Amino acid sequence: MRNIRRLVFLFAGFEPHAAEQQRSRFDYAAKQTGRLWNSSFEVGALRPGPHGCAEFHVKAHGPGWTAQTDLVVCDWSDFIVALQGQNPVRRFFSGLAALASFAANGTFLRYCGTSWRYGVFFVIPLILILCALLPLGLVVFGGGAALAGVLLSALFLWLFNDRLYLTQTLDNWRFARAASLGNDPGIENRIALFKAAMENRIADFNADGGGEVVVAAHSLGAYFAVMALGGVLAQAKPEQPAPGLLLVGSSLLKIALHPSSVRLRENVAEIARSDAHWLDVQSMTDLLNFYRADPVATLGLAAKRQPVLQFVRFRAMLTPQTYRRIKFNWLRVHRQFVLAAEQRTNYSFHMMLAGPFRLAEIMEHRGLPQEFVAAAHFKGPEA
């Protein structure tokens, strides 16, 4: 019987879900995962943690294995809530200005050179805005035509915002610009809080017997995860084992390729110089990740242990009906990284975070081992 003990720091993406909502979503998806993988996940209640980072415990077991995992929720949803609570006109124009700044300083071209699909994601808001404003050309005809043009533009903007997340996308670029410039006190304070929480919780975990430590992040949460982990590693003693890093659907390069993101690149370099195991999970279907881009190599940094890239196909993870329903909803596709699958593949977010395999073992196989995928039964040396 294999027994795993694990501590996970969980950084969600750009969604206004506070810690309890994240725990509830994890609980719901873990139960689905358990049914699919012939296993069981018991998700405990949220409880206070160090420096305001709440946590919950997951007890999991399956044929030949058990796992005890503490998940610390590194919550930054209040930044997103604050952005979304501002005046819609301000959100629109400041978001457009943020987007324009990434084009003006050449970051957009670096996106295209790194992963052209991300370049497509960059121009989508601009295309939507242009399409929405085209009817305003009717204003030159005056009278009823002018009124129709204004109403049509307003309707298109509403539709694009409601169905294609236009304003939410612009908010995302506003946050990315603030993080890139590194001059927002709130963001800087939150990084320091996450770093302190990570240091203190790891120390407590090791004092209580220790085990595997993993820093896991989805989407833009990779920014906070890397900044906090890099800061921890910079002050860690040489004999201390480095936590593993699991990034899924990462938007790390969205900020790291900005010319002002010097500190973020320094923290990427700190992780790359360490013994940290780094698994970067990507999908061609998702426009919001940098598909086939090694973040360390892209930034021109040397690595003691190069990140391992795992490529996943959402089509294989889902039933044909579900995939047809979501494949044109770019936000829903992006969220699939942290949702339960409907069919077994070598990628399962919840099995990776709370299951029987250490991150190093998963990296060795570039995903969950195939024999485990086929049988959902652990085979290998006990640990």
Coordinates of C-alpha atoms in Angstrom, one line a residue:
M1 CA 0.0 0.0 0.0
R2 CA 1.4 3.4 -1.0
N3 CA 0.8 6.3 1.4
I4 CA 1.4 9.8 0.3
R5 CA 1.5 13.0 2.4
R6 CA 1.4 16.3 0.6
L7 CA 1.1 20.0 1.0
V8 CA -0.2 22.1 -1.9
F9 CA -0.4 25.8 -2.4
L10 CA -3.2 26.5 -4.8
F11 CA -3.4 29.7 -6.9
A12 CA -6.6 30.0 -9.0
G13 CA -6.8 32.0 -12.3
F14 CA -8.5 35.3 -13.1
E15 CA -11.9 34.5 -11.6
P16 CA -13.8 36.2 -8.8
H17 CA -14.0 33.0 -6.7
A18 CA -13.0 33.4 -3.0
A19 CA -11.5 30.6 -1.0
E20 CA -14.8 28.9 -0.1
Q21 CA -15.9 28.9 -3.7
Q22 CA -12.6 27.4 -4.7
R23 CA -13.0 24.7 -2.1
S24 CA -16.5 23.9 -3.2
R25 CA -15.4 23.6 -6.8
F26 CA -12.6 21.4 -5.9
D27 CA -14.9 19.2 -3.8
Y28 CA -17.4 18.9 -6.7
A29 CA -14.8 18.0 -9.3
A30 CA -12.9 15.7 -6.9
K31 CA -16.1 13.6 -6.4
Q32 CA -16.5 13.4 -10.2
T33 CA -12.8 12.4 -10.4
G34 CA -13.3 9.7 -7.8
R35 CA -16.1 8.1 -9.7
L36 CA -14.1 8.1 -12.9
W37 CA -10.9 6.7 -11.4
N38 CA -12.3 4.0 -9.0
S39 CA -11.2 6.0 -6.0
S40 CA -12.6 8.3 -3.3
F41 CA -11.8 11.9 -2.3
E42 CA -13.1 13.3 1.0
V43 CA -12.8 17.1 1.0
G44 CA -12.8 18.7 4.4
A45 CA -14.1 22.1 5.5
L46 CA -12.2 25.3 5.0
R47 CA -10.2 26.4 8.0
P48 CA -8.1 29.5 8.8
G49 CA -4.4 29.3 7.8
P50 CA -1.3 31.4 8.1
H51 CA -1.4 35.0 6.9
G52 CA -5.0 34.8 5.9
C53 CA -4.6 31.9 3.5
A54 CA -7.3 29.4 4.4
E55 CA -6.9 25.7 3.8
F56 CA -8.7 22.4 3.6
H57 CA -7.7 18.8 3.8
V58 CA -8.3 16.1 1.3
K59 CA -8.2 12.4 2.2
A60 CA -8.1 10.2 -0.9
H61 CA -7.7 6.5 -1.5
G62 CA -7.9 4.0 -4.3
P63 CA -6.8 0.4 -5.0
G64 CA -3.3 0.2 -3.6
W65 CA -2.9 3.7 -2.3
T66 CA -4.0 6.4 0.1
A67 CA -3.1 10.2 0.1
Q68 CA -3.4 12.9 2.7
T69 CA -3.2 16.4 1.2
D70 CA -3.5 19.8 2.8
L71 CA -4.4 22.5 0.2
V72 CA -3.7 26.1 1.1
V73 CA -5.8 28.5 -1.0
C74 CA -3.7 31.5 -2.0
D75 CA -6.7 33.7 -2.7
W76 CA -6.4 36.9 -4.8
S77 CA -9.9 37.1 -6.0
D78 CA -10.5 40.4 -4.3
F79 CA -8.4 42.1 -6.9
I80 CA -10.7 40.8 -9.6
V81 CA -13.8 41.7 -7.7
A82 CA -12.5 45.3 -7.3
L83 CA -11.8 45.6 -11.0
Q84 CA -15.2 44.3 -12.0
G85 CA -16.9 46.6 -9.5
Q86 CA -15.7 49.8 -11.2
N87 CA -17.6 52.0 -13.5
P88 CA -18.2 50.1 -16.9
V89 CA -17.0 53.1 -18.9
R90 CA -13.7 53.3 -16.9
R91 CA -13.3 49.5 -17.2
F92 CA -13.7 49.7 -21.0
F93 CA -11.3 52.6 -21.7
S94 CA -8.6 51.7 -19.1
G95 CA -8.7 48.1 -20.3
L96 CA -8.3 49.3 -23.9
A97 CA -5.4 51.5 -22.9
A98 CA -3.7 48.6 -21.1
L99 CA -4.1 46.4 -24.2
A100 CA -2.6 49.2 -26.3
S101 CA 0.4 49.5 -24.0
F102 CA 1.3 45.8 -24.6
A103 CA 1.3 46.5 -28.4
A104 CA 3.2 49.8 -28.1
N105 CA 6.1 48.3 -26.1
G106 CA 6.5 45.3 -28.4
T107 CA 5.1 42.7 -26.1
F108 CA 2.4 41.7 -28.6
L109 CA 5.1 40.9 -31.1
R110 CA 6.9 38.8 -28.5
Y111 CA 3.7 36.9 -28.0
C112 CA 3.4 36.2 -31.7
G113 CA 7.0 35.0 -31.8
T114 CA 6.5 32.7 -28.8
S115 CA 3.1 31.2 -29.4
W116 CA 1.0 32.7 -32.3
R117 CA -2.2 31.5 -30.7
Y118 CA -1.7 33.9 -27.9
G119 CA -1.3 36.6 -30.4
V120 CA -4.8 35.7 -31.7
F121 CA -6.1 36.0 -28.2
F122 CA -4.6 39.4 -27.9
V123 CA -6.4 40.8 -31.0
I124 CA -9.8 39.3 -30.2
P125 CA -10.9 42.2 -28.0
L126 CA -9.8 44.7 -30.7
I127 CA -11.7 42.8 -33.4
L128 CA -14.8 42.7 -31.2
I129 CA -14.6 46.4 -30.4
L130 CA -14.1 47.3 -34.1
C131 CA -17.1 45.2 -35.1
A132 CA -19.2 46.8 -32.4
L133 CA -18.3 50.3 -33.5
L134 CA -18.8 49.8 -37.2
P135 CA -22.6 50.7 -37.1
L136 CA -21.6 54.1 -35.8
G137 CA -20.8 54.9 -39.4
L138 CA -24.5 55.3 -40.0
V139 CA -24.3 58.6 -37.9
V140 CA -23.2 60.5 -41.0
F141 CA -26.7 59.9 -42.5
G142 CA -28.4 61.6 -39.6
G143 CA -31.9 61.1 -38.3
G144 CA -33.2 57.5 -37.9
A145 CA -30.1 56.0 -39.4
A146 CA -27.9 57.7 -36.8
L147 CA -30.1 56.4 -34.0
A148 CA -30.1 52.9 -35.4
G149 CA -26.3 53.0 -35.7
V150 CA -25.9 54.0 -32.0
L151 CA -28.4 51.4 -30.9
L152 CA -26.7 48.7 -32.9
S153 CA -23.3 49.5 -31.5
A154 CA -24.7 49.5 -28.0
L155 CA -26.4 46.1 -28.7
F156 CA -23.2 44.6 -30.1
L157 CA -21.1 45.8 -27.2
W158 CA -23.7 44.3 -24.8
L159 CA -23.7 41.0 -26.7
F160 CA -19.9 40.8 -26.9
N161 CA -19.6 41.5 -23.2
D162 CA -22.3 39.0 -22.2
R163 CA -21.4 36.2 -24.5
L164 CA -17.7 36.7 -25.3
Y165 CA -16.5 38.3 -22.0
L166 CA -15.2 41.5 -23.6
T167 CA -15.0 43.6 -20.4
Q168 CA -13.7 40.7 -18.3
T169 CA -10.9 40.3 -20.9
L170 CA -10.0 43.9 -20.7
D171 CA -9.9 43.7 -16.9
N172 CA -7.5 40.8 -17.3
W173 CA -5.2 43.1 -19.3
R174 CA -5.5 45.8 -16.8
F175 CA -4.3 43.5 -14.0
A176 CA -1.5 42.2 -16.2
R177 CA -0.3 45.7 -16.9
A178 CA -0.3 46.6 -13.2
A179 CA 1.6 43.4 -12.4
S180 CA 4.1 44.0 -15.2
L181 CA 4.9 47.5 -14.0
G182 CA 5.4 46.3 -10.4
N183 CA 4.2 49.6 -8.9
D184 CA 0.9 48.5 -7.4
P185 CA 1.2 48.4 -3.5
G186 CA -1.7 46.0 -3.2
I187 CA -0.2 43.5 -5.5
E188 CA 3.3 43.8 -3.9
N189 CA 1.8 43.3 -0.4
R190 CA -0.1 40.2 -1.6
I191 CA 3.1 38.7 -3.0
A192 CA 4.8 39.3 0.4
L193 CA 1.8 37.7 2.2
F194 CA 1.9 34.6 0.0
K195 CA 5.6 34.2 0.5
A196 CA 5.3 34.5 4.2
A197 CA 2.4 32.0 4.3
M198 CA 4.4 29.6 2.2
E199 CA 7.5 29.8 4.4
N200 CA 5.5 29.4 7.6
R201 CA 3.2 26.6 6.4
I202 CA 6.1 24.6 4.9
A203 CA 8.0 24.9 8.2
D204 CA 5.0 23.6 10.2
F205 CA 4.5 20.8 7.6
N206 CA 8.1 19.7 7.9
A207 CA 8.0 19.8 11.7
D208 CA 5.0 17.6 11.6
G209 CA 6.7 14.9 9.5
G210 CA 6.9 16.5 6.1
G211 CA 6.2 15.1 2.7
E212 CA 5.8 16.4 -0.8
V213 CA 5.3 20.2 -1.3
V214 CA 3.7 21.4 -4.5
V215 CA 2.9 24.9 -5.7
A216 CA 0.0 24.7 -8.2
A217 CA -1.4 27.5 -10.3
H218 CA -3.9 28.0 -13.2
S219 CA -3.8 30.7 -15.8
L220 CA -2.8 34.1 -14.4
G221 CA -2.4 32.7 -10.9
A222 CA 1.0 31.5 -12.2
Y223 CA 2.2 35.1 -11.7
F224 CA 1.6 35.0 -7.9
A225 CA 2.8 31.4 -7.6
V226 CA 6.1 32.1 -9.3
M227 CA 6.7 35.4 -7.4
A228 CA 6.0 33.8 -4.0
L229 CA 8.0 30.6 -4.7
G230 CA 10.9 32.5 -6.2
G231 CA 11.1 34.6 -3.1
V232 CA 11.0 31.5 -0.8
L233 CA 13.7 29.8 -2.8
A234 CA 15.9 32.9 -2.7
Q235 CA 16.0 32.7 1.1
A236 CA 15.9 28.9 1.6
K237 CA 18.8 27.0 3.1
P238 CA 20.8 24.8 0.6
E239 CA 19.8 21.6 2.3
Q240 CA 16.1 22.4 2.1
P241 CA 14.3 20.5 -0.7
A242 CA 12.6 22.8 -3.2
P243 CA 8.8 22.6 -3.6
G244 CA 7.6 21.4 -7.0
L245 CA 5.8 23.7 -9.4
L246 CA 2.7 22.6 -11.4
L247 CA 1.4 25.2 -13.9
V248 CA -1.7 24.4 -15.9
G249 CA -2.9 26.7 -18.7
S250 CA -0.3 29.1 -17.6
S251 CA -0.4 32.8 -18.5
L252 CA 3.0 33.4 -16.9
L253 CA 4.6 34.7 -20.1
K254 CA 1.8 37.2 -20.6
I255 CA 3.5 39.2 -17.9
A256 CA 7.1 37.9 -18.1
L257 CA 7.5 39.0 -21.7
H258 CA 6.7 42.6 -20.8
P259 CA 9.9 44.7 -20.7
S260 CA 9.2 46.0 -17.2
S261 CA 8.7 42.6 -15.6
V262 CA 12.2 42.4 -14.3
R263 CA 11.4 41.0 -10.9
L264 CA 9.2 38.3 -12.3
R265 CA 12.0 37.1 -14.7
E266 CA 14.3 37.1 -11.7
N267 CA 12.0 34.8 -9.8
V268 CA 11.6 32.5 -12.8
A269 CA 15.4 32.4 -12.9
E270 CA 15.5 31.6 -9.1
I271 CA 13.2 28.6 -9.7
A272 CA 15.2 27.5 -12.7
R273 CA 18.4 27.5 -10.7
S274 CA 16.9 25.4 -8.0
D275 CA 16.2 21.7 -7.8
A276 CA 12.5 22.3 -8.2
H277 CA 10.5 20.0 -10.4
W278 CA 8.5 22.1 -12.8
L279 CA 5.6 20.6 -14.9
D280 CA 3.9 22.9 -17.4
V281 CA 0.6 21.6 -18.7
Q282 CA -0.6 23.1 -22.0
S283 CA -3.3 22.5 -24.6
M284 CA -3.5 23.5 -28.3
T285 CA -7.2 24.1 -27.9
D286 CA -6.7 26.8 -25.3
L287 CA -6.0 30.3 -26.7
L288 CA -5.1 31.6 -23.2
N289 CA -1.9 29.5 -22.6
F290 CA 1.4 29.6 -24.4
Y291 CA 1.2 26.3 -26.3
R292 CA 4.6 24.6 -26.8
A293 CA 6.5 27.4 -25.1
D294 CA 9.1 26.4 -22.5
P295 CA 8.9 29.5 -20.1
V296 CA 12.5 29.3 -19.0
A297 CA 13.9 28.8 -22.5
T298 CA 11.6 31.5 -23.9
L299 CA 13.1 34.0 -21.4
G300 CA 16.6 33.0 -22.3
L301 CA 17.4 31.7 -18.8
A302 CA 19.6 28.8 -17.8
A303 CA 18.0 25.9 -15.9
K304 CA 19.4 23.3 -13.5
R305 CA 16.3 21.3 -14.2
Q306 CA 14.4 22.3 -17.3
P307 CA 10.6 22.4 -17.1
V308 CA 8.8 19.4 -18.5
L309 CA 5.9 20.3 -20.9
Q310 CA 2.9 18.1 -20.9
F311 CA 0.4 18.5 -23.8
V312 CA -3.3 17.6 -23.2
R313 CA -6.2 17.2 -25.5
F314 CA -9.5 18.3 -24.1
R315 CA -11.3 16.4 -26.8
A316 CA -9.9 13.1 -25.3
M317 CA -10.9 14.1 -21.8
L318 CA -14.5 14.9 -22.5
T319 CA -17.5 13.2 -24.1
P320 CA -18.1 14.3 -27.8
Q321 CA -21.3 16.0 -26.6
T322 CA -19.5 18.1 -24.0
Y323 CA -16.6 19.0 -26.2
R324 CA -19.0 20.2 -29.0
R325 CA -20.8 22.3 -26.5
I326 CA -17.7 24.1 -25.1
K327 CA -15.1 24.2 -27.9
F328 CA -16.1 27.7 -29.1
N329 CA -16.4 29.1 -25.6
W330 CA -12.7 30.1 -25.0
L331 CA -13.2 30.8 -21.3
R332 CA -14.9 27.5 -20.6
V333 CA -12.1 25.7 -22.5
H334 CA -9.5 27.5 -20.5
R335 CA -11.2 26.5 -17.3
Q336 CA -11.2 22.8 -18.2
F337 CA -7.6 22.5 -16.9
V338 CA -9.0 22.7 -13.3
L339 CA -12.3 20.8 -13.9
A340 CA -13.0 17.1 -13.8
A341 CA -12.6 15.0 -16.9
E342 CA -15.3 12.7 -18.2
Q343 CA -12.8 10.2 -19.7
R344 CA -9.5 8.9 -18.4
T345 CA -6.3 10.3 -19.9
N346 CA -2.9 11.0 -18.5
Y347 CA -4.0 14.4 -17.2
S348 CA -6.2 14.9 -14.2
F349 CA -5.8 18.0 -12.1
H350 CA -7.3 16.5 -9.0
M351 CA -5.5 13.2 -9.3
M352 CA -2.2 15.0 -9.7
L353 CA -2.8 17.2 -6.6
A354 CA -4.4 14.6 -4.3
G355 CA -3.6 11.2 -5.8
P356 CA -0.9 8.5 -5.4
F357 CA 1.9 10.0 -7.5
R358 CA 4.5 12.6 -6.7
L359 CA 5.1 15.4 -9.1
A360 CA 8.5 14.0 -10.0
E361 CA 6.9 10.7 -11.0
I362 CA 4.3 12.4 -13.1
M363 CA 7.0 14.4 -14.9
E364 CA 8.9 11.3 -15.6
H365 CA 5.9 10.0 -17.5
R366 CA 4.8 13.4 -18.9
G367 CA 1.5 12.8 -17.1
L368 CA -0.1 10.1 -15.1
P369 CA 1.5 6.6 -15.8
Q370 CA -0.3 4.8 -18.6
E371 CA -0.8 1.6 -16.6
F372 CA -2.6 3.7 -14.0
V373 CA -4.7 5.4 -16.6
A374 CA -5.7 2.0 -18.0
A375 CA -6.5 0.3 -14.6
A376 CA -6.6 3.2 -12.0
H377 CA -4.7 0.8 -9.8
F378 CA -1.3 1.8 -8.3
K379 CA 1.6 -0.4 -9.4
G380 CA 5.1 0.3 -8.2
P381 CA 7.3 0.5 -5.1
E382 CA 5.5 1.5 -1.9
A383 CA 6.3 4.9 -0.4

